[in-house]
Amino acid sequence: MHLLNILCLICFFCLDRTPPQVIITSKPASLSNQGSFTFRFYCQETCSFECTVAQQGNISVYSQCNTKSYTANNLQNGKTYVFGVRATDDMGNQADPVTYTWRVGEQRLSV
């Protein structure tokens, strides 16, 4: 076998093991009075996404979400929530979840 053929075989089996990086681009303020909110996010390569929203302290259950956005509905006043998004790239590398915590409640005006 020629050296060039061996090098080609070695390169063929080099796998990308780097997980994708998820960046959240739209999120509510840390104290928000919105009963629903659409999060926006992306990764720099082709990815599929899984998302979750749960009250803080509850177990997060991830499910497939719309590419690059996820709407959290029926958010209750006085509760703290955690949004999580994780991505899997075309090579099967899964990123650790990126999370954001915020509280839904009446915003007080400072006097």
PDB file of C-alpha atoms in Angstrom:
ATOM      1  CA  MET A   1       0.000   0.000   0.000  1.00  0.00           C
ATOM      2  CA  HIS A   2       1.343   3.418  -0.901  1.00  0.00           C
ATOM      3  CA  LEU A   3       1.978   6.052   1.751  1.00  0.00           C
ATOM      4  CA  LEU A   4      -0.621   8.361   0.164  1.00  0.00           C
ATOM      5  CA  ASN A   5      -3.301   5.662   0.471  1.00  0.00           C
ATOM      6  CA  ILE A   6      -2.411   5.083   4.141  1.00  0.00           C
ATOM      7  CA  LEU A   7      -2.616   8.817   4.868  1.00  0.00           C
ATOM      8  CA  CYS A   8      -6.017   8.999   3.179  1.00  0.00           C
ATOM      9  CA  LEU A   9      -7.290   6.101   5.307  1.00  0.00           C
ATOM     10  CA  ILE A  10      -5.991   7.744   8.480  1.00  0.00           C
ATOM     11  CA  CYS A  11      -7.681  11.047   7.593  1.00  0.00           C
ATOM     12  CA  PHE A  12     -10.934   9.275   6.787  1.00  0.00           C
ATOM     13  CA  PHE A  13     -11.156   7.991  10.344  1.00  0.00           C
ATOM     14  CA  CYS A  14     -10.374  11.335  11.998  1.00  0.00           C
ATOM     15  CA  LEU A  15     -13.609  12.317  13.689  1.00  0.00           C
ATOM     16  CA  ASP A  16     -14.816  15.658  14.935  1.00  0.00           C
ATOM     17  CA  ARG A  17     -15.405  15.258  18.672  1.00  0.00           C
ATOM     18  CA  THR A  18     -15.933  18.951  19.442  1.00  0.00           C
ATOM     19  CA  PRO A  19     -19.456  19.704  20.705  1.00  0.00           C
ATOM     20  CA  PRO A  20     -21.265  22.653  19.160  1.00  0.00           C
ATOM     21  CA  GLN A  21     -21.518  25.931  21.050  1.00  0.00           C
ATOM     22  CA  VAL A  22     -25.035  27.289  21.611  1.00  0.00           C
ATOM     23  CA  ILE A  23     -25.523  31.040  21.936  1.00  0.00           C
ATOM     24  CA  ILE A  24     -28.785  32.508  23.281  1.00  0.00           C
ATOM     25  CA  THR A  25     -29.531  35.747  21.414  1.00  0.00           C
ATOM     26  CA  SER A  26     -32.939  36.685  22.853  1.00  0.00           C
ATOM     27  CA  LYS A  27     -34.103  36.167  26.444  1.00  0.00           C
ATOM     28  CA  PRO A  28     -36.352  37.976  28.935  1.00  0.00           C
ATOM     29  CA  ALA A  29     -35.016  40.338  31.574  1.00  0.00           C
ATOM     30  CA  SER A  30     -34.027  38.629  34.830  1.00  0.00           C
ATOM     31  CA  LEU A  31     -37.309  40.018  36.272  1.00  0.00           C
ATOM     32  CA  SER A  32     -40.045  39.989  33.651  1.00  0.00           C
ATOM     33  CA  ASN A  33     -43.799  40.506  33.691  1.00  0.00           C
ATOM     34  CA  GLN A  34     -44.324  38.520  30.473  1.00  0.00           C
ATOM     35  CA  GLY A  35     -46.516  35.410  30.700  1.00  0.00           C
ATOM     36  CA  SER A  36     -44.858  34.019  27.572  1.00  0.00           C
ATOM     37  CA  PHE A  37     -41.551  34.620  25.868  1.00  0.00           C
ATOM     38  CA  THR A  38     -39.790  33.398  22.722  1.00  0.00           C
ATOM     39  CA  PHE A  39     -36.131  32.525  23.194  1.00  0.00           C
ATOM     40  CA  ARG A  40     -33.840  32.712  20.172  1.00  0.00           C
ATOM     41  CA  PHE A  41     -30.525  30.901  19.845  1.00  0.00           C
ATOM     42  CA  TYR A  42     -28.115  29.446  17.312  1.00  0.00           C
ATOM     43  CA  CYS A  43     -24.944  27.446  16.847  1.00  0.00           C
ATOM     44  CA  GLN A  44     -22.300  28.126  14.219  1.00  0.00           C
ATOM     45  CA  GLU A  45     -22.644  24.766  12.525  1.00  0.00           C
ATOM     46  CA  THR A  46     -25.626  22.699  11.433  1.00  0.00           C
ATOM     47  CA  CYS A  47     -27.335  21.559  14.640  1.00  0.00           C
ATOM     48  CA  SER A  48     -30.540  20.089  15.956  1.00  0.00           C
ATOM     49  CA  PHE A  49     -31.818  21.504  19.233  1.00  0.00           C
ATOM     50  CA  GLU A  50     -33.557  20.278  22.370  1.00  0.00           C
ATOM     51  CA  CYS A  51     -35.145  22.727  24.810  1.00  0.00           C
ATOM     52  CA  THR A  52     -36.807  22.828  28.194  1.00  0.00           C
ATOM     53  CA  VAL A  53     -38.478  25.316  30.506  1.00  0.00           C
ATOM     54  CA  ALA A  54     -39.170  24.310  34.082  1.00  0.00           C
ATOM     55  CA  GLN A  55     -39.803  26.039  37.356  1.00  0.00           C
ATOM     56  CA  GLN A  56     -36.565  26.360  39.285  1.00  0.00           C
ATOM     57  CA  GLY A  57     -36.040  23.267  41.433  1.00  0.00           C
ATOM     58  CA  ASN A  58     -38.071  20.992  39.150  1.00  0.00           C
ATOM     59  CA  ILE A  59     -36.560  18.345  36.884  1.00  0.00           C
ATOM     60  CA  SER A  60     -35.913  19.590  33.352  1.00  0.00           C
ATOM     61  CA  VAL A  61     -37.186  17.378  30.545  1.00  0.00           C
ATOM     62  CA  TYR A  62     -35.664  18.157  27.151  1.00  0.00           C
ATOM     63  CA  SER A  63     -37.577  17.696  23.898  1.00  0.00           C
ATOM     64  CA  GLN A  64     -36.893  18.595  20.298  1.00  0.00           C
ATOM     65  CA  CYS A  65     -37.575  22.262  19.640  1.00  0.00           C
ATOM     66  CA  ASN A  66     -37.995  24.436  16.602  1.00  0.00           C
ATOM     67  CA  THR A  67     -34.725  25.352  14.949  1.00  0.00           C
ATOM     68  CA  LYS A  68     -33.362  28.523  16.552  1.00  0.00           C
ATOM     69  CA  SER A  69     -36.430  29.474  18.663  1.00  0.00           C
ATOM     70  CA  TYR A  70     -38.566  28.215  21.534  1.00  0.00           C
ATOM     71  CA  THR A  71     -41.633  29.837  23.090  1.00  0.00           C
ATOM     72  CA  ALA A  72     -42.354  29.370  26.786  1.00  0.00           C
ATOM     73  CA  ASN A  73     -46.074  29.839  27.521  1.00  0.00           C
ATOM     74  CA  ASN A  74     -48.298  29.963  30.603  1.00  0.00           C
ATOM     75  CA  LEU A  75     -45.567  31.365  32.851  1.00  0.00           C
ATOM     76  CA  GLN A  76     -46.953  32.019  36.328  1.00  0.00           C
ATOM     77  CA  ASN A  77     -46.494  35.246  38.230  1.00  0.00           C
ATOM     78  CA  GLY A  78     -44.160  34.944  41.229  1.00  0.00           C
ATOM     79  CA  LYS A  79     -42.313  31.881  39.876  1.00  0.00           C
ATOM     80  CA  THR A  80     -38.673  31.485  38.850  1.00  0.00           C
ATOM     81  CA  TYR A  81     -37.998  29.541  35.644  1.00  0.00           C
ATOM     82  CA  VAL A  82     -34.993  27.945  33.996  1.00  0.00           C
ATOM     83  CA  PHE A  83     -34.746  27.742  30.207  1.00  0.00           C
ATOM     84  CA  GLY A  84     -32.276  25.230  28.794  1.00  0.00           C
ATOM     85  CA  VAL A  85     -31.151  24.545  25.250  1.00  0.00           C
ATOM     86  CA  ARG A  86     -28.644  21.995  23.999  1.00  0.00           C
ATOM     87  CA  ALA A  87     -27.486  21.212  20.493  1.00  0.00           C
ATOM     88  CA  THR A  88     -26.296  18.141  18.637  1.00  0.00           C
ATOM     89  CA  ASP A  89     -24.213  18.582  15.491  1.00  0.00           C
ATOM     90  CA  ASP A  90     -24.189  16.406  12.368  1.00  0.00           C
ATOM     91  CA  MET A  91     -21.367  14.272  13.821  1.00  0.00           C
ATOM     92  CA  GLY A  92     -23.476  13.394  16.879  1.00  0.00           C
ATOM     93  CA  ASN A  93     -21.571  15.620  19.322  1.00  0.00           C
ATOM     94  CA  GLN A  94     -23.939  16.955  21.986  1.00  0.00           C
ATOM     95  CA  ALA A  95     -23.235  20.212  23.791  1.00  0.00           C
ATOM     96  CA  ASP A  96     -23.791  20.719  27.492  1.00  0.00           C
ATOM     97  CA  PRO A  97     -27.010  22.653  28.054  1.00  0.00           C
ATOM     98  CA  VAL A  98     -26.867  26.430  28.084  1.00  0.00           C
ATOM     99  CA  THR A  99     -29.308  27.714  30.703  1.00  0.00           C
ATOM    100  CA  TYR A 100     -30.910  31.004  31.665  1.00  0.00           C
ATOM    101  CA  THR A 101     -32.849  31.707  34.874  1.00  0.00           C
ATOM    102  CA  TRP A 102     -35.442  34.472  35.270  1.00  0.00           C
ATOM    103  CA  ARG A 103     -38.383  35.382  37.487  1.00  0.00           C
ATOM    104  CA  VAL A 104     -41.871  36.259  36.333  1.00  0.00           C
ATOM    105  CA  GLY A 105     -43.404  38.959  38.473  1.00  0.00           C
ATOM    106  CA  GLU A 106     -44.602  42.507  38.642  1.00  0.00           C
ATOM    107  CA  GLN A 107     -41.831  44.956  37.929  1.00  0.00           C
ATOM    108  CA  ARG A 108     -41.686  47.678  40.555  1.00  0.00           C
ATOM    109  CA  LEU A 109     -41.018  51.211  39.481  1.00  0.00           C
ATOM    110  CA  SER A 110     -38.228  52.901  41.408  1.00  0.00           C
ATOM    111  CA  VAL A 111     -39.200  56.222  42.949  1.00  0.00           C
TER     112      VAL A 111
END
